[in-house]
CSV table of C-alpha atoms in Angstrom, one decimal:
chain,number,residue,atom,x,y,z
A,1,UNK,CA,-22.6,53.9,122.8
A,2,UNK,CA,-19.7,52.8,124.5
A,3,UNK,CA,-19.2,49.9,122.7
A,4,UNK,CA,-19.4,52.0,119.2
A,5,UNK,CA,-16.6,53.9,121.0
A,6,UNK,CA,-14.2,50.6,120.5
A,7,UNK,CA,-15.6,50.6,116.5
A,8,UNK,CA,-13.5,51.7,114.0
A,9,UNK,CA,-13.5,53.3,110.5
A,10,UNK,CA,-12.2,50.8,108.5
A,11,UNK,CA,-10.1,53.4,106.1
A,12,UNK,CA,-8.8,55.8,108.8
A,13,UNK,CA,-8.7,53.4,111.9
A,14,UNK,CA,-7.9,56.3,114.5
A,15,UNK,CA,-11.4,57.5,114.2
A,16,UNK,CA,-14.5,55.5,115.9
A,17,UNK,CA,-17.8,55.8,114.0
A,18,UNK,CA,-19.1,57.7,117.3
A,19,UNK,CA,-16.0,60.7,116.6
A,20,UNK,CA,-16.7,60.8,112.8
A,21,UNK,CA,-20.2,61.8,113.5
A,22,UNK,CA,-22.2,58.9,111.6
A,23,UNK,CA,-23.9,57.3,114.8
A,24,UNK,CA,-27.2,59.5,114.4
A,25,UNK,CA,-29.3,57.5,117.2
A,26,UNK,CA,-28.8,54.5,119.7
A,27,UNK,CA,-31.6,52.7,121.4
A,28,UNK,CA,-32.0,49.5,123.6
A,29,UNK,CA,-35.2,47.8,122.6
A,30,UNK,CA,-35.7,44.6,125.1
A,31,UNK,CA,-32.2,42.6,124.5
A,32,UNK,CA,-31.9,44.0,121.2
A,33,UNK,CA,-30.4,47.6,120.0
A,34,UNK,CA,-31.5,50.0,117.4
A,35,UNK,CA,-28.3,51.8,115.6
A,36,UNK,CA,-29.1,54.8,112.8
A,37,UNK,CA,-26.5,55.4,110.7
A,38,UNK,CA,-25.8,58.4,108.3
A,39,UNK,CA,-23.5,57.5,105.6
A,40,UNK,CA,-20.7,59.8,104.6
A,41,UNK,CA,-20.5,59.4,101.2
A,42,UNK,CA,-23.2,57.6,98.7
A,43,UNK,CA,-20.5,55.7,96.9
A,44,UNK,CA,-18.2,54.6,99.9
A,45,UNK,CA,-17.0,51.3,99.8
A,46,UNK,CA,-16.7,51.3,103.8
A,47,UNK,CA,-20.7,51.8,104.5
A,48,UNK,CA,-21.0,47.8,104.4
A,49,UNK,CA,-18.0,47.2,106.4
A,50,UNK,CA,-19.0,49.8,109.2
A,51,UNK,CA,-22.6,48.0,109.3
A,52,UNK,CA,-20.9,44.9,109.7
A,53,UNK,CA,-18.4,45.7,112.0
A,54,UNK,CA,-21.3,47.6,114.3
A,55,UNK,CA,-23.6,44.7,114.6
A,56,UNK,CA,-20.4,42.2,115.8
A,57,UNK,CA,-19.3,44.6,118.4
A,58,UNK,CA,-23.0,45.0,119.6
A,59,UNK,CA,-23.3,41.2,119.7
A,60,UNK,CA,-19.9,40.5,121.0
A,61,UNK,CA,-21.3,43.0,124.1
A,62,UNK,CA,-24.4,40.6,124.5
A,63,UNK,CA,-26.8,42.4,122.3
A,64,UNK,CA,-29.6,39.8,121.0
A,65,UNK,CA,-30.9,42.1,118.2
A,66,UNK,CA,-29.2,44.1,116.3
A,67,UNK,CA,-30.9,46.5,113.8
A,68,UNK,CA,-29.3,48.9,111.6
A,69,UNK,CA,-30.9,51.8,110.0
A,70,UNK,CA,-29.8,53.9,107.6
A,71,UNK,CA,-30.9,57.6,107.9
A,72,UNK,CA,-29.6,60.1,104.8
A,73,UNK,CA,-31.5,63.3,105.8
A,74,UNK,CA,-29.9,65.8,107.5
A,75,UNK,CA,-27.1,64.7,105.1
A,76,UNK,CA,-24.1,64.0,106.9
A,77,UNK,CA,-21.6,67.1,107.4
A,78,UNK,CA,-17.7,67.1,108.7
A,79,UNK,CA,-18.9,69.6,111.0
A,80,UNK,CA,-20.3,66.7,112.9
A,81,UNK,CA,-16.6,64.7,113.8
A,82,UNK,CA,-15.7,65.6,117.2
A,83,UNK,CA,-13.3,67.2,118.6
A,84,UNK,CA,-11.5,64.7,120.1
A,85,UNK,CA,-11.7,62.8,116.6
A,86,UNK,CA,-10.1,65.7,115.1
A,87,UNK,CA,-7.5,65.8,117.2
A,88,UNK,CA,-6.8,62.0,116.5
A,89,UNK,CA,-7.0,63.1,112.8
A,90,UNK,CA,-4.0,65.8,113.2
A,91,UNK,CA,-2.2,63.3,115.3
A,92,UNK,CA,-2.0,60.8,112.6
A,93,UNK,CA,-1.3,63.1,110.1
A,94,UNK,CA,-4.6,63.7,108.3
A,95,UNK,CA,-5.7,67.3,108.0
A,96,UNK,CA,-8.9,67.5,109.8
A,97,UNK,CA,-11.9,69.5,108.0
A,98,UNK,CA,-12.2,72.9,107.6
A,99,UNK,CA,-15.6,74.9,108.1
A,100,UNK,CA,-18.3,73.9,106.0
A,101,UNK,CA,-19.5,74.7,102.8
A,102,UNK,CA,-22.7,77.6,102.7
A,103,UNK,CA,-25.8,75.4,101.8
A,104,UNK,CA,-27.6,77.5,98.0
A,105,UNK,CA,-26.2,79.0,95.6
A,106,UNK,CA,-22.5,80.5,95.3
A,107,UNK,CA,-20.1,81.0,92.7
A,108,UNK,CA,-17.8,78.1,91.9
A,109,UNK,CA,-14.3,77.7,94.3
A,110,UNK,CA,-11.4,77.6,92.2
A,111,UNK,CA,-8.8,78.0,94.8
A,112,UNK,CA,-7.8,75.1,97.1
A,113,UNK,CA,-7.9,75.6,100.8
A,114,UNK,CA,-5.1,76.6,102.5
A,115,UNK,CA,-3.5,74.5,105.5
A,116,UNK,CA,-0.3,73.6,107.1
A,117,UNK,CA,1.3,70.7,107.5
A,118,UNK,CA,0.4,68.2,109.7
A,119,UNK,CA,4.2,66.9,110.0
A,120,UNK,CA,6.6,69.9,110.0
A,121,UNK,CA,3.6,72.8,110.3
A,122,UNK,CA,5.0,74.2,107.2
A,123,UNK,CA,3.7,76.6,104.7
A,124,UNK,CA,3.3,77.1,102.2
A,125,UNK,CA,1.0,73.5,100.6
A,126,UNK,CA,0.0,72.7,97.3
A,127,UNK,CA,-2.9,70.6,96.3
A,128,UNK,CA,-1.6,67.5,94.2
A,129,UNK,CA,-5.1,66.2,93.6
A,130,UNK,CA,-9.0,67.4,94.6
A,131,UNK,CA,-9.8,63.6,95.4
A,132,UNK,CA,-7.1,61.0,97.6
A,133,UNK,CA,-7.3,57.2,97.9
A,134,UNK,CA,-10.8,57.3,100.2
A,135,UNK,CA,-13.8,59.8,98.8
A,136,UNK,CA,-13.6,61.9,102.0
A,137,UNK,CA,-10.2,63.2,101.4
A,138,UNK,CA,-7.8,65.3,98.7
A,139,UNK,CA,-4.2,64.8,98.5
A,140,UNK,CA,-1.2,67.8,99.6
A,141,UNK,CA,2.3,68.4,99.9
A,142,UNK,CA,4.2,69.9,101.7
A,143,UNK,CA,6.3,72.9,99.8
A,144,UNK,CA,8.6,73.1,103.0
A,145,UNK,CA,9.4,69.5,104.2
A,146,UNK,CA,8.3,68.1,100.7
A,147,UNK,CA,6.4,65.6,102.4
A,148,UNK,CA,2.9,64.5,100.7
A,149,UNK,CA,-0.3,64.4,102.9
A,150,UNK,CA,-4.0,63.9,103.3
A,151,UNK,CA,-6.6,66.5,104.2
A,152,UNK,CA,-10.4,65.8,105.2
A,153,UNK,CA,-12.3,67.8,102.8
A,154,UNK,CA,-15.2,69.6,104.5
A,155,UNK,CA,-19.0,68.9,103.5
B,1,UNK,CA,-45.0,51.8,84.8
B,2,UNK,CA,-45.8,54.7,87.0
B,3,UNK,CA,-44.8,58.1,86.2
B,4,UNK,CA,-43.1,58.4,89.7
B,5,UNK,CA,-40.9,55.5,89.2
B,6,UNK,CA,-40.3,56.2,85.5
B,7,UNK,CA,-38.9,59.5,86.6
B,8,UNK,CA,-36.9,57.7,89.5
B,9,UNK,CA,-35.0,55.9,86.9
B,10,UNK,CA,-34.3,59.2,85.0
B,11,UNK,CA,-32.4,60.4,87.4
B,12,UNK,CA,-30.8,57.1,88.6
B,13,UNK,CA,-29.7,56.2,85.1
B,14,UNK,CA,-28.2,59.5,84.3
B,15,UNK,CA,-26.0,59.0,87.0
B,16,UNK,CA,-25.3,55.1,87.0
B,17,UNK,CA,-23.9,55.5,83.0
B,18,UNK,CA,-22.1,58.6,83.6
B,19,UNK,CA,-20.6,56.5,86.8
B,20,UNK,CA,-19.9,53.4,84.5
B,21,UNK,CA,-18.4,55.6,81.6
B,22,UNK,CA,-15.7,57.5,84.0
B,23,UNK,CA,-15.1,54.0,86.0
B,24,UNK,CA,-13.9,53.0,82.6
B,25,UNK,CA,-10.7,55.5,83.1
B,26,UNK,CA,-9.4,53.5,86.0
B,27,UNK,CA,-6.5,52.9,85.1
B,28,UNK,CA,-5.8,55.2,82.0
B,29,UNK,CA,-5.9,58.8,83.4
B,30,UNK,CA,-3.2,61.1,82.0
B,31,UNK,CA,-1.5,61.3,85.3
B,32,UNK,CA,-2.5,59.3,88.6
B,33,UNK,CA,-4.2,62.0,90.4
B,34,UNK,CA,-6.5,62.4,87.6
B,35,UNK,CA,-7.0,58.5,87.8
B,36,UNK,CA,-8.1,59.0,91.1
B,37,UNK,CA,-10.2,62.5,90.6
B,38,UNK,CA,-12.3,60.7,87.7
B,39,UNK,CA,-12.9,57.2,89.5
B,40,UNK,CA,-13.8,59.2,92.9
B,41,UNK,CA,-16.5,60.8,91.0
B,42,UNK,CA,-17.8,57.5,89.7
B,43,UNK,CA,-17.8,55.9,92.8
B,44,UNK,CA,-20.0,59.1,94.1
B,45,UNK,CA,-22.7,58.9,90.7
B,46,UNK,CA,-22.7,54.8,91.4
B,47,UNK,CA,-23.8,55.5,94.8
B,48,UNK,CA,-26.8,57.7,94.1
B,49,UNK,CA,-27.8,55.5,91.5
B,50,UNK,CA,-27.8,52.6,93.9
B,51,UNK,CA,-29.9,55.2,96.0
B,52,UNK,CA,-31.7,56.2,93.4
B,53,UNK,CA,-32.4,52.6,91.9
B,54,UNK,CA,-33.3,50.9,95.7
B,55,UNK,CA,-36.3,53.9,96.1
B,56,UNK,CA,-37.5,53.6,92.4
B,57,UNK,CA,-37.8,50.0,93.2
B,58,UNK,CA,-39.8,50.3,96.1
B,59,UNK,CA,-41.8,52.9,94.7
B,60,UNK,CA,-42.3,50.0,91.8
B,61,UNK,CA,-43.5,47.5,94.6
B,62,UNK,CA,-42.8,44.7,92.4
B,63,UNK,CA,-40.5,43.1,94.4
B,64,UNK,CA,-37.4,44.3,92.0
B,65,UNK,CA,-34.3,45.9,93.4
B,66,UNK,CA,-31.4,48.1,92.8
B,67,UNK,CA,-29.5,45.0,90.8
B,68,UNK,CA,-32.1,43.6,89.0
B,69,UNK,CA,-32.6,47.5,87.8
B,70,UNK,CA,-29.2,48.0,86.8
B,71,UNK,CA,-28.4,44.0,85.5
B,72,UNK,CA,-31.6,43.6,84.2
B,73,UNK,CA,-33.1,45.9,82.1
B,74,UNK,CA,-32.0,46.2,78.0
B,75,UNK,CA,-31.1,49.5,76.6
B,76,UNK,CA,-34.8,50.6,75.8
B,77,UNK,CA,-35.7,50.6,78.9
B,78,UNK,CA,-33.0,52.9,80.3
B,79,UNK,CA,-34.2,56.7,80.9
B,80,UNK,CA,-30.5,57.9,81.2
B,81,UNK,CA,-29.8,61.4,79.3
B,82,UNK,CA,-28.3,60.4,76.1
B,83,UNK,CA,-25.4,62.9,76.5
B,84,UNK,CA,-23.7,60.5,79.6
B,85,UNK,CA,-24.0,57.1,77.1
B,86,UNK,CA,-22.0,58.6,74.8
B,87,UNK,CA,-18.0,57.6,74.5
B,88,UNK,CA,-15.6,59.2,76.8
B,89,UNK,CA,-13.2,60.8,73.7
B,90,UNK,CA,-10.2,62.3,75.4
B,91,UNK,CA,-9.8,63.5,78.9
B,92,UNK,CA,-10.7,67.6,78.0
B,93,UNK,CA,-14.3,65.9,76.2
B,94,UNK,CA,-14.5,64.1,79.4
B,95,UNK,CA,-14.3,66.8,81.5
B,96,UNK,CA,-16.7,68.9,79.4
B,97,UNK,CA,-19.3,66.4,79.7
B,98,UNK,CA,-19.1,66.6,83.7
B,99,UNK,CA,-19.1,69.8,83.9
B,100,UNK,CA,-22.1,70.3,81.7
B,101,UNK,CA,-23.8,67.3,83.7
B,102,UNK,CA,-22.4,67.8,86.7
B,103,UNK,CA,-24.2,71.6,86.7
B,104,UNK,CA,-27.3,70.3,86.2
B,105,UNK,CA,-27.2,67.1,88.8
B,106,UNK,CA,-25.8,70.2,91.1
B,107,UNK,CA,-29.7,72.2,89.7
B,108,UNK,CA,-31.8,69.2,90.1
B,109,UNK,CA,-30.8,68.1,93.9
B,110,UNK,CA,-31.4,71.8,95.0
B,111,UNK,CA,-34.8,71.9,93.1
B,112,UNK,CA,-35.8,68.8,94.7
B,113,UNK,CA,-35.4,69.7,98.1
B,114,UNK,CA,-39.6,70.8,98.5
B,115,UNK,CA,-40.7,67.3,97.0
B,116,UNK,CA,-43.5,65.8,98.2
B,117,UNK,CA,-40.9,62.5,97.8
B,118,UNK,CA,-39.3,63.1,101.0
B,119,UNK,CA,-37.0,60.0,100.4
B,120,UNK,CA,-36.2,61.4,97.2
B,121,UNK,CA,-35.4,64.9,98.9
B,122,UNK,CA,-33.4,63.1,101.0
B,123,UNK,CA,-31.5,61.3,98.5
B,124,UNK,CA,-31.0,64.8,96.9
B,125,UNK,CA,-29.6,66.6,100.1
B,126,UNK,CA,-26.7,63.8,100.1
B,127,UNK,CA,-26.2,63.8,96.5
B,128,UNK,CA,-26.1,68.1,96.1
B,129,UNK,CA,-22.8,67.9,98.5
B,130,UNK,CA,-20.9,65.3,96.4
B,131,UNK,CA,-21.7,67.2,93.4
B,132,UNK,CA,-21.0,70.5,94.4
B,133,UNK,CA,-17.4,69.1,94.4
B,134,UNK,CA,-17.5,67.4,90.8
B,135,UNK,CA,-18.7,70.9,88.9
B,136,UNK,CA,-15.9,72.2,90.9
B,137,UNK,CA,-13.1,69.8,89.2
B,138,UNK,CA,-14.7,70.1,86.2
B,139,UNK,CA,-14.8,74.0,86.0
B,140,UNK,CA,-11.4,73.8,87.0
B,141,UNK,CA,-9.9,72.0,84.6
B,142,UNK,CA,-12.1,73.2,81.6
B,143,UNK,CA,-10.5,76.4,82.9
B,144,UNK,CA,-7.0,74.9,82.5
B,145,UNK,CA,-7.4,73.4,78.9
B,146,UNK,CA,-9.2,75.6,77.5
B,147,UNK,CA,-7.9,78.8,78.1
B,148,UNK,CA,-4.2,76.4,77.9
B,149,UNK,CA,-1.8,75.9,74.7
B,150,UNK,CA,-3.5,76.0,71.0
B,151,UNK,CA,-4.1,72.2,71.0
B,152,UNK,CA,-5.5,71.9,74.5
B,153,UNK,CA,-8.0,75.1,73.7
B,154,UNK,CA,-9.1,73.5,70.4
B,155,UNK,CA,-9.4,70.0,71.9
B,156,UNK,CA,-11.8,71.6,74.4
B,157,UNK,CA,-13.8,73.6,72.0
B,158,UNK,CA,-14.7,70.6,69.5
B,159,UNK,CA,-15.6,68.8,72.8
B,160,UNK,CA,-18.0,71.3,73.8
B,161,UNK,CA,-19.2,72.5,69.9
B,162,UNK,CA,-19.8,68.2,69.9
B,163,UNK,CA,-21.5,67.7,73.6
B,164,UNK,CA,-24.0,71.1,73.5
B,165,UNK,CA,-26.6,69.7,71.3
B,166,UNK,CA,-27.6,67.1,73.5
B,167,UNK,CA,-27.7,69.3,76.5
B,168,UNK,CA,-30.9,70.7,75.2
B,169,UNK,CA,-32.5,67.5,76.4
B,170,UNK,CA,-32.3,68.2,80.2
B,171,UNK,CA,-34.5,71.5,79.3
B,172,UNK,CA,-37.5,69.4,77.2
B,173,UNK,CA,-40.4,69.2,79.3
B,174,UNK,CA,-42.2,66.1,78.3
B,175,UNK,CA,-46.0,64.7,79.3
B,176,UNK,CA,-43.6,63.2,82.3
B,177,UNK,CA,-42.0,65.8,83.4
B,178,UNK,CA,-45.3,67.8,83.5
B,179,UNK,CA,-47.3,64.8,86.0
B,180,UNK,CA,-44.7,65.2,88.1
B,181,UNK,CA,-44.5,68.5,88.1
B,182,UNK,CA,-48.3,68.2,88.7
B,183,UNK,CA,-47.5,66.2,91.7
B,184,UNK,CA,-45.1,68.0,93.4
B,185,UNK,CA,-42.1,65.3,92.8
B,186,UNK,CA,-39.9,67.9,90.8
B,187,UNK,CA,-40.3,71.0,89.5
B,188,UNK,CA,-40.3,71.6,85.6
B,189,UNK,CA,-37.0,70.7,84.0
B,190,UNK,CA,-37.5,73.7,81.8
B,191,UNK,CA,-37.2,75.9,85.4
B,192,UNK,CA,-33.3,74.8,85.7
B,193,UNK,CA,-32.0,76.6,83.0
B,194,UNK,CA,-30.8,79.8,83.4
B,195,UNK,CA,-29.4,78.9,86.8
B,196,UNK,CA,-27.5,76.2,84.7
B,197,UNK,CA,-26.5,78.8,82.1
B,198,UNK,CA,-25.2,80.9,84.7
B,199,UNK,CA,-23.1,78.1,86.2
B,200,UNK,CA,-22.0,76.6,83.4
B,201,UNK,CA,-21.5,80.1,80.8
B,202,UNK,CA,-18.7,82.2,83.2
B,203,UNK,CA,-16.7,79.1,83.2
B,204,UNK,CA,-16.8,78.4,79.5
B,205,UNK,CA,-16.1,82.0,79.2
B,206,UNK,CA,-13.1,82.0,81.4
B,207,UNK,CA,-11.5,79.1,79.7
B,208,UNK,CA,-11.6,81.3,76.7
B,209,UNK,CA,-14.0,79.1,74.9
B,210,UNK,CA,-17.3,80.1,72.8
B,211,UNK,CA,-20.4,78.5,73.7
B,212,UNK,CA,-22.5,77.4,70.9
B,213,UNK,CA,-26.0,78.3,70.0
B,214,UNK,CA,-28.9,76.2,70.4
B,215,UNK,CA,-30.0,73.8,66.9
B,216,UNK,CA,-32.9,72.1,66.2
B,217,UNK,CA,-31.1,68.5,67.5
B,218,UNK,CA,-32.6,66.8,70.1
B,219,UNK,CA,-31.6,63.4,71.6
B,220,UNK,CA,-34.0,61.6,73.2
B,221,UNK,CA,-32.6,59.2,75.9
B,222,UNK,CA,-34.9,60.1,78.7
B,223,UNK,CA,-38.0,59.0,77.0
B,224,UNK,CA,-36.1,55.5,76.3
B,225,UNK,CA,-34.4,56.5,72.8
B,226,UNK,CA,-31.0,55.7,72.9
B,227,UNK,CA,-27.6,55.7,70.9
B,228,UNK,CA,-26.2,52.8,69.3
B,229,UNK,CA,-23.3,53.3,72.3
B,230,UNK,CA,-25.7,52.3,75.3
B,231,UNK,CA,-26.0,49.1,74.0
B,232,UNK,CA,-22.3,48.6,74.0
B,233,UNK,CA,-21.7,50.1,77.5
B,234,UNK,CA,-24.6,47.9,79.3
B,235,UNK,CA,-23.1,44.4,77.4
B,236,UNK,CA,-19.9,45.0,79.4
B,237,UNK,CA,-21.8,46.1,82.6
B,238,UNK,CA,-24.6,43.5,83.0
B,239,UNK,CA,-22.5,40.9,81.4
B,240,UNK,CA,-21.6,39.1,84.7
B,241,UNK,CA,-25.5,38.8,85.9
B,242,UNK,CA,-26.7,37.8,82.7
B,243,UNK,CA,-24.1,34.7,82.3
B,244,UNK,CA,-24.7,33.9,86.1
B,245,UNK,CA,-27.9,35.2,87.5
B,246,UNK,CA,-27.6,36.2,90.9
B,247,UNK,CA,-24.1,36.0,91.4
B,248,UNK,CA,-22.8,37.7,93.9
B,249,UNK,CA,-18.8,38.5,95.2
C-alpha cells in the first residue's frame, strides 16, 4: 500500500491512486501481489496508464507477480478520495467534489453547483462548460478574479 | 447465437454508434466547450460498449473479443437502435437525439440492477452514473434552443418531429426481449416507458416544444435491420482493422 502511495494519477498528478479512492483491495500472495482496481470512468483514457504504472512500481519494490483486477461493482464514487487527497486537490487548484448524487429516481438538475474559487475564494462562479479536458471534471471561472478553473464533479 | 449474448450486443451497440457518431464532432462543435461536452460523452458510451462488448464476448465463449466485435462484424449483424446510426444533422438534432437516448440508457441501467447477470448489473451501476450527467446536458440545452430565438425553437422542433418515430423501437418487445425477460437478464423493454415519458416530456415541455404522437413507423435496428447510414458510419470505423488485421497503436 505504501508503494501505491508513491503512484500517481497520470492526469492530476497531485493525487496517488490510494487518495483518489480506486485501490479497492491489496494482497501479498507468496512474492507476488494482488491489486483490485475500480475504474473511475468507463471511457478514461488513464485506466491503462494507471495499470501500467501500478504493476512497475510493485515490481520496482521487488514484487515477483503482479496481478491486476478490475472490480466495477460498487461503482466507484468521489465520495471515496480522501481527505488528504482533497486537500492536495484545493491546493493545486482543482475544486474537490461536492457530496454525492442520491442513487433512484429525481428530477433532472438544471443548475450548476455552486463553489468558490480555489485561487482568490471569490464568488460569485460561472460554469463555462459541464465537461473539462479529463471526464472527471467541468470547467469554471471566476466572476471576481476572472480566472478559469477546474472542479471535480461528484458521482 | 444465444439470446443472452444477442441482447449484450443490443445494448453495447447502442452505445458504441451513438459514441462513434458524437466522436465525429471533435473538432467541429459550435464553440469549444461544446467540443468538449459532446466528445466527453463519447468517450463515456465508447467505454461501456468496450464493457459491454468484452462480457458479451465471454458470454459467446468463442474466443472473440471486444475488437473483433466492434472491427469485425458487417452492418447486419449490429443490434444498435436504429435512431443512434442515423446522421448527426446540426448540433440542436444532436442534442435531441441524446436526450431522447440518453433517458432511456439512464431507464435501462436502473432496471438492470436485479439481473440475474450480475456482471451485467455491474456494468449497469457504472454506466447509470455517467449517464445521469449526459440527460442532464442534454435537457439543458434542449431547454436553451428550444424555448430560444424563432430559428433555434424551429430547428429543435423538426429535430424532434424527425427523431420521435424511431424512439418507438426501445418500447417493442420482441421474442428476445421476452427470453430474457424470462430469464431474469432484463425486465421488459415495454416496462421503461412511462418513466422515460416522464423524463423526457417536462423537458420537451419546458423548452416550449410539442411532442409528437406516436405513428405506425417502426425501425427495426435491434433485430439487425438497419439504415443505409450504418453502413457508411462502420466503413470509416472498422476501416483500419480491415486493411491491417490486428493492428494495433
Amino acid at each position: 500500500m505504501r508503494v501505491l502511495e508513491s503512484v500517481p494519477d497520470p492526469e492530476i498528478p497531485v493525487v496517488s491512486v490510494c487518495g483518489l479512492g480506486i485501490i479497492r483491495d491489496v494482497a501479498i500472495e507468496g512474492d507476488g501481489v494482488r491489486v483490485v482496481v475500480t475504474p473511475t470512468y468507463s471511457g478514461c483514457p488513464a485506466t491503462e496508464v494507471i495499470a501500467a504504472s501500478i504493476r512497475e512500481a510493485l515490481v520496482a519494490a521487488g514484487a515477483g507477480d503482479v496481478h491486476i483486477e478490475t472490480r466495477l461493482s460498487p461503482a466507484w464514487t468521489t465520495d471515496w478520495i480522501t481527505p488528504a487527497a482533497r486537500a492536495s486537490l484545493s491546493a493545486y487548484g482543482i475544486v474537490p467534489p461536492g457530496e454525492r448524487p442520491t442513487d433512484g429516481a429525481q428530477p433532472i438538475r438544471l443548475v450548476a453547483r455552486s463553489v468558490s474559487c480555489p485561487r482568490c475564494g471569490g464568488r460569485p462562479t460561472t460554469q463555462l462548460s459541464a465537461f473539462g479536458a479529463t471526464a472527471c471534471k467541468a470547467l469554471y471561472r471566476c466572476e471576481v478574479c476572472r480566472e478559469p478553473f477546474e472542479v471535480f464533479k461528484e458521482i | 447465437m444465444s439470446v443472452h449474448f444477442d441482447y449484450l450486443l443490443r445494448l453495447a451497440d447502442t452505445s458504441l454508434i451513438l459514441g462513434q457518431r458524437l466522436s465525429e464532432w471533435c473538432g467541429h462543435g459550435p464553440v469549444l466547450e461544446e467540443d468538449l461536452a459532446l466528445t466527453n460523452v463519447a468517450l463515456d458510451c465508447i467505454g461501456q460498449a468496450r464493457l459491454l462488448l468484452s462480457h458479451a464476448a465471454d458470454v459467446e465463449g468463442q474466443g472473440r473479443d471486444e475488437d473483433q466485435l466492434a472491427f469485425l462484424r458487417d452492418d447486419g449483424r449490429y443490434r444498435n437502435l436504429t435512431i443512434v446510426e442515423l446522421p448527426n444533422g446540426d448540433f440542436g438534432a444532436t442534442v435531441v437525439r441524446n436526450l431522447l437516448v440518453n433517458a432511456w440508457q439512464a431507464q435501462v441501467w436502473a432496471s438492470l440492477a436485479d439481473s440475474t447477470d450480475r456482471a451485467l448489473a455491474a456494468i449497469a451501476e457504472k454506466s447509470a452514473k455517467e449517464t445521469r450527467y449526459h440527460v442532464t446536458h442534454a435537457a439543458d440545452w434542449t431547454i436553451r434552443l428550444g424555448d430560444g430565438t424563432d430559428e433555434s425553437h424551429g430547428r429543435m422542433q423538426s429535430a424532434l418531429d424527425r427523431l420521435w418515430p424511431y424512439t418507438a423501437e426501445f418500447f417493442v418487445v420482441d421474442a428476445l426481449d421476452e427470453a430474457v425477460a424470462a430469464a431474469g437478464i432484463a425486465p421488459l423493454c415495454r416496462t421503461l416507458e412511462a418513466a422515460w415519458m416522464a423524463t423526457v416530456v417536462p423537458v420537451f415541455e419546458e423548452a416550449t416544444l410539442t411532442v409528437p404522437g406516436r405513428s405506425p413507423f417502426r425501425s427495426r435496428g435491434k433485430t439487425g435491420v438497419h439504415t443505409e447510414h450504418l453502413g457508411h458510419l462502420l466503413a470509416g470505423m472498422q476501416h483500419l482493422q480491415r486493411a491491417y488485421p490486428g493492428g494495433q497503436w
